[in-house]
Amino acid sequence: MVSRSNSVTSEAPSSLSTERIIIVAHMLPLLAQRKADDTGWTFSWDEDSLVLQLKDGLPEDMELLWPLFHYMLPLAPDHGGRFDRSLWQAPFPSSEIYRTLPVRDEILRALLNADLLNTRLKRHDTEWRIGELRAEYAGKTLLKQHPQRRGKNEASTIARRINREFGWEGYQPVGCVAAEPANGASAETARQSMLVVSEFIGCSPSLSGAIRVNPWNIETMADALNTAITMPTAEKHMRHEKHFKYVSTHDVAYWAQSFMGDLERTCRDHQRRRSYGIGFGLSFKVVALDPNFRKLLTEHIVSAYGRSQKRAILLDYDGTMITQTSHNKTPNQDVITLLNTLCNDPKNSVFIVSGRGRKTLSDWFSPCERLGIAAEHGYYYRRGAYVFGRGMFLGLGDVWEDSHGSAGFRWRKDEEWTTCVSVQDFEWKEVAAPVMNLYTESTDGSIIEEKESAIVWHYRDADPDFGSWQAKELLDHLESVLANEPVAVKSGQHIVEVKPQGVSKGVIVEKLLSMMAERGSPPDFVLCVGDDRSDEDMFESIATTMSLPPQSSMAEVFACTVGQKPSKAKYYLDDTSNVLNMLQGNLKKLFFVAFGGML
Ligand SMILES: O=P(O)(O)OC[C@H]1O[C@H](O[C@H]2O[C@H](CO)[C@@H](O)[C@H](O)[C@H]2O)[C@H](O)[C@@H](O)[C@@H]1O
């Protein structure tokens, strides 16, 4: 709280009597410093700032509260990053002001640590603004602009009634009101009352029959009042009915209940979850993870791997087999050798499941004879020749029998590509491309990649903040212009992609697993590793597919994300080198076991 100095601390203003508080300038930026003992914050401003000028004009018995708690409250969930029921309900500064705040990063980070955010105008802010508007309007403009309304005193009659009922000495909530002649305030009149609301108040979008105005534009405000007064009665009835229906079903109890319900739902799993602080400095964040979410260690997987006879190994490429930041994305010799070693085990069916194009992937993985590839998020996949038993050719995939008589299923690189869904119409590309071009023009460092089934906007080399800002805009823009097209607009690692509906890594993985089962080789071991949002579709689909027949009920499933983050996968590995080590570690351990510990 502030009294006569130009600094303020973050202690709660509990002793203040609300009648003596004046709220001002809640959009003014401050200098903020964390206290040396880390118990809170100190905020201050320049001697000649507007806050002090305002304070100087106050009567002696008034105190000035700069509503610091608007900014301090959000810092609360940041303390220790604990997940109590933290909720934040306070006005948020406009983006122009927010950008100038010295503590903007801390505020944002703390907000992200809250369980629920609800930003609405509080009552005292509204009152403060009403006060300003009253002074500005003083009831003059409607009558000046619409002289035909002069001499009619219905507005002031209603205003007097409301002021009598809701005002107090020195405070009159209504200076001028929009309404038809009161006619004895009958029920009939009430059913045709009109609303003129500020576009800035929270309920404005909910009241669809109201006339919305920018209250700072006196002329449009006057026009709106006039429109409200002169509107045909039938239309007023219709608008009133809408409002009546809405407010009688969405009353205070409804909002309170729905708000508390949201909070309950968000916090339901808190007792079970474990919170981790991840990262340093400004990239520090707290994530709440399922207690069963754990690091995938070789010992978790190696015995299941050893026991199994038909393994499906599904690997994403970018961010999983190669780091997202490396300039040269071509797989190195270690990756090729590892994949070949995996593929050469007749018990393994190994797939790369990637968003990349089929040409790139088949060039890169040409040394891997037996590797299955799903390209463009599974739109294309490469089928192998199907050989039943030893050497009998059937034409789809490759089933073999080893010396112990167990059957397997493998892919061959020289086979035809096929598509997982049939897409006839790519005309939407002509709508999407010009929109992407606009964003490429205005975002230095961004480029467009045209794939066979999809178009991708890349912004990895753009300014990081501006790039992700533009990506959000582009996503919205594309979703609206392509709303009636059979496409999905998705964001990924520094990309925004438009692809045909029904194409996802989840769909192709389901297809691959089902094909193995249909051909008599349901996998009894599934390992799936990926880092990106598109890989979450694989994790979800594996969980569903493997829980249903004809899949083996004994199958062991290891879905693993790269990076410790909320995921549908049960396991995580920290980075790509962890992934490669895990795969190599498995192979080494098995080799070691197979050769009686002679490695
Ligand atoms: O499914 P993935 O194997 O993870 O592939 C997804 C996308 O990979 C490519 O983009 C990625 O690499 C780019 C650099 O080569 C990088 O700028 C981008 O941020 C990465 O996401 C590919 O170009 C996309 O088409 C794939 O969807």
Short mmCIF file of C-alpha atoms and ligand atoms in Angstrom, two decimals, residues 315-320 324 326-327 329 352-357 361 364 376-377 447 449 451 456 458-461 492-495 497 505 531-532 534-535, ligand 1:
data_model
loop_
_atom_site.label_atom_id
_atom_site.label_comp_id
_atom_site.label_asym_id
_atom_site.label_seq_id
_atom_site.Cartn_x
_atom_site.Cartn_y
_atom_site.Cartn_z
CA LEU A 315 10.78 -44.10 -33.95
CA ASP A 316 10.17 -40.46 -34.75
CA TYR A 317 13.11 -38.80 -36.48
CA ASP A 318 13.58 -35.03 -35.81
CA GLY A 319 14.15 -34.40 -32.11
CA THR A 320 14.34 -38.14 -31.40
CA GLN A 324 16.26 -30.30 -33.34
CA SER A 326 21.63 -29.57 -35.48
CA HIS A 327 22.15 -27.90 -38.86
CA LYS A 329 19.79 -33.27 -40.29
CA ILE A 352 10.73 -44.44 -38.83
CA VAL A 353 7.51 -42.45 -38.44
CA SER A 354 8.23 -38.88 -39.49
CA GLY A 355 6.63 -35.68 -40.73
CA ARG A 356 9.32 -35.39 -43.41
CA GLY A 357 8.79 -36.09 -47.11
CA LEU A 361 13.58 -40.13 -45.89
CA TRP A 364 18.66 -40.69 -46.03
CA GLU A 376 4.51 -36.99 -44.08
CA HIS A 377 2.98 -38.07 -40.76
CA ILE A 447 10.24 -20.07 -45.18
CA GLU A 449 8.15 -25.98 -47.37
CA LYS A 451 5.43 -31.34 -49.32
CA VAL A 456 4.58 -26.10 -43.85
CA HIS A 458 8.93 -22.74 -40.82
CA TYR A 459 10.10 -19.99 -38.46
CA ARG A 460 13.06 -21.58 -36.66
CA ASP A 461 15.40 -18.93 -38.10
CA GLY A 492 4.88 -28.23 -34.21
CA GLN A 493 8.50 -27.46 -33.45
CA HIS A 494 8.84 -24.03 -35.07
CA ILE A 495 6.36 -24.97 -37.75
CA GLU A 497 1.51 -27.17 -41.02
CA LYS A 505 1.04 -40.49 -36.86
CA ASP A 531 9.44 -35.74 -28.96
CA ASP A 532 6.83 -33.64 -30.67
CA SER A 534 2.50 -35.11 -33.51
CA ASP A 535 4.11 -38.01 -31.60
O1 LIG B 1 8.07 -36.02 -37.41
P1 LIG B 1 9.46 -35.48 -37.38
O2 LIG B 1 10.47 -36.46 -37.83
O3 LIG B 1 9.78 -34.95 -36.00
O4 LIG B 1 9.50 -34.28 -38.44
C1 LIG B 1 8.71 -33.13 -38.31
C2 LIG B 1 9.09 -32.02 -39.28
O5 LIG B 1 10.45 -32.17 -39.59
C3 LIG B 1 11.00 -31.14 -40.41
O6 LIG B 1 11.00 -29.96 -39.65
C4 LIG B 1 11.95 -29.99 -38.63
O7 LIG B 1 13.23 -29.70 -39.18
C5 LIG B 1 13.41 -28.36 -39.67
C6 LIG B 1 14.84 -28.20 -40.16
O8 LIG B 1 15.20 -29.14 -41.05
C7 LIG B 1 13.16 -27.37 -38.55
O9 LIG B 1 13.32 -26.05 -39.01
C8 LIG B 1 11.78 -27.56 -37.96
O10 LIG B 1 11.63 -26.71 -36.85
C9 LIG B 1 11.61 -29.01 -37.53
O11 LIG B 1 10.27 -29.19 -37.08
C10 LIG B 1 10.22 -31.01 -41.69
O12 LIG B 1 10.73 -29.94 -42.46
C11 LIG B 1 8.74 -30.89 -41.44
O13 LIG B 1 8.05 -30.96 -42.67
C12 LIG B 1 8.29 -32.05 -40.56
O14 LIG B 1 6.90 -31.96 -40.30
#
